[in-house]
Amino acid sequence: MVDLPKLDFIGFASVLAGIVFLLTGLLLVVNTGSTIPDPVNPALMNLMGVVTAITGLMLLLARDD
């Protein structure tokens, strides 16, 4: 059997938050392409998506074991 690392609540919460932030950022970047540029600025939405995805990636990398 493979010994998986055990996560406490803080570690589990940081992994879960990292996944949510990463997926939200990626969806925001993907959906920016189909956004009408009049009501919102697509460049700003794209930047927000990239920053959110990077935040999620940092949470996944810096999880508390």
PDB file of C-alpha atoms in Angstrom:
ATOM      1  CA  MET A   1       0.000   0.000   0.000  1.00  0.00           C
ATOM      2  CA  VAL A   2       1.031   3.561  -0.585  1.00  0.00           C
ATOM      3  CA  ASP A   3       1.334   5.698   2.524  1.00  0.00           C
ATOM      4  CA  LEU A   4      -0.475   8.934   1.811  1.00  0.00           C
ATOM      5  CA  PRO A   5       0.467  11.965   3.902  1.00  0.00           C
ATOM      6  CA  LYS A   6      -2.112  12.744   6.541  1.00  0.00           C
ATOM      7  CA  LEU A   7      -3.446  16.284   6.510  1.00  0.00           C
ATOM      8  CA  ASP A   8      -4.818  18.050   9.528  1.00  0.00           C
ATOM      9  CA  PHE A   9      -7.669  20.540   9.176  1.00  0.00           C
ATOM     10  CA  ILE A  10      -5.360  23.446   8.248  1.00  0.00           C
ATOM     11  CA  GLY A  11      -3.642  21.389   5.564  1.00  0.00           C
ATOM     12  CA  PHE A  12      -6.942  20.136   4.170  1.00  0.00           C
ATOM     13  CA  ALA A  13      -8.397  23.650   4.133  1.00  0.00           C
ATOM     14  CA  SER A  14      -5.362  25.065   2.337  1.00  0.00           C
ATOM     15  CA  VAL A  15      -5.453  22.301  -0.289  1.00  0.00           C
ATOM     16  CA  LEU A  16      -9.181  22.781  -0.806  1.00  0.00           C
ATOM     17  CA  ALA A  17      -8.813  26.566  -1.025  1.00  0.00           C
ATOM     18  CA  GLY A  18      -5.917  26.164  -3.456  1.00  0.00           C
ATOM     19  CA  ILE A  19      -7.985  23.958  -5.747  1.00  0.00           C
ATOM     20  CA  VAL A  20     -10.953  26.345  -5.615  1.00  0.00           C
ATOM     21  CA  PHE A  21      -8.788  29.404  -6.319  1.00  0.00           C
ATOM     22  CA  LEU A  22      -6.904  27.660  -9.129  1.00  0.00           C
ATOM     23  CA  LEU A  23     -10.059  26.446 -10.876  1.00  0.00           C
ATOM     24  CA  THR A  24     -11.818  29.788 -10.414  1.00  0.00           C
ATOM     25  CA  GLY A  25      -8.863  31.647 -11.905  1.00  0.00           C
ATOM     26  CA  LEU A  26      -8.615  29.278 -14.856  1.00  0.00           C
ATOM     27  CA  LEU A  27     -12.347  29.575 -15.551  1.00  0.00           C
ATOM     28  CA  LEU A  28     -12.104  33.357 -15.376  1.00  0.00           C
ATOM     29  CA  VAL A  29      -9.240  33.368 -17.884  1.00  0.00           C
ATOM     30  CA  VAL A  30     -11.085  31.004 -20.248  1.00  0.00           C
ATOM     31  CA  ASN A  31     -14.366  32.922 -20.042  1.00  0.00           C
ATOM     32  CA  THR A  32     -12.660  36.257 -20.710  1.00  0.00           C
ATOM     33  CA  GLY A  33     -12.439  35.343 -24.396  1.00  0.00           C
ATOM     34  CA  SER A  34     -16.232  35.326 -24.790  1.00  0.00           C
ATOM     35  CA  THR A  35     -16.869  38.517 -22.820  1.00  0.00           C
ATOM     36  CA  ILE A  36     -18.371  41.540 -24.548  1.00  0.00           C
ATOM     37  CA  PRO A  37     -15.830  44.328 -23.978  1.00  0.00           C
ATOM     38  CA  ASP A  38     -18.398  47.097 -23.444  1.00  0.00           C
ATOM     39  CA  PRO A  39     -19.591  46.580 -19.826  1.00  0.00           C
ATOM     40  CA  VAL A  40     -16.348  45.117 -18.470  1.00  0.00           C
ATOM     41  CA  ASN A  41     -12.684  45.337 -19.334  1.00  0.00           C
ATOM     42  CA  PRO A  42     -11.487  41.913 -20.588  1.00  0.00           C
ATOM     43  CA  ALA A  43      -7.863  42.730 -19.792  1.00  0.00           C
ATOM     44  CA  LEU A  44      -8.799  43.378 -16.162  1.00  0.00           C
ATOM     45  CA  MET A  45     -10.781  40.130 -15.985  1.00  0.00           C
ATOM     46  CA  ASN A  46      -7.863  38.244 -17.522  1.00  0.00           C
ATOM     47  CA  LEU A  47      -5.466  39.766 -14.980  1.00  0.00           C
ATOM     48  CA  MET A  48      -7.818  38.882 -12.112  1.00  0.00           C
ATOM     49  CA  GLY A  49      -8.021  35.306 -13.386  1.00  0.00           C
ATOM     50  CA  VAL A  50      -4.250  34.952 -13.617  1.00  0.00           C
ATOM     51  CA  VAL A  51      -3.723  36.410 -10.133  1.00  0.00           C
ATOM     52  CA  THR A  52      -6.422  34.142  -8.693  1.00  0.00           C
ATOM     53  CA  ALA A  53      -4.897  31.072 -10.363  1.00  0.00           C
ATOM     54  CA  ILE A  54      -1.417  31.990  -9.082  1.00  0.00           C
ATOM     55  CA  THR A  55      -2.848  32.442  -5.581  1.00  0.00           C
ATOM     56  CA  GLY A  56      -4.398  28.978  -5.772  1.00  0.00           C
ATOM     57  CA  LEU A  57      -1.141  27.496  -6.997  1.00  0.00           C
ATOM     58  CA  MET A  58       0.758  29.143  -4.143  1.00  0.00           C
ATOM     59  CA  LEU A  59      -1.761  27.739  -1.642  1.00  0.00           C
ATOM     60  CA  LEU A  60      -1.282  24.262  -3.083  1.00  0.00           C
ATOM     61  CA  LEU A  61       2.497  24.517  -2.975  1.00  0.00           C
ATOM     62  CA  ALA A  62       2.643  25.973   0.546  1.00  0.00           C
ATOM     63  CA  ARG A  63       0.183  23.591   2.186  1.00  0.00           C
ATOM     64  CA  ASP A  64       0.704  22.730   5.809  1.00  0.00           C
ATOM     65  CA  ASP A  65       1.660  19.057   6.140  1.00  0.00           C
TER      66      ASP A  65
END
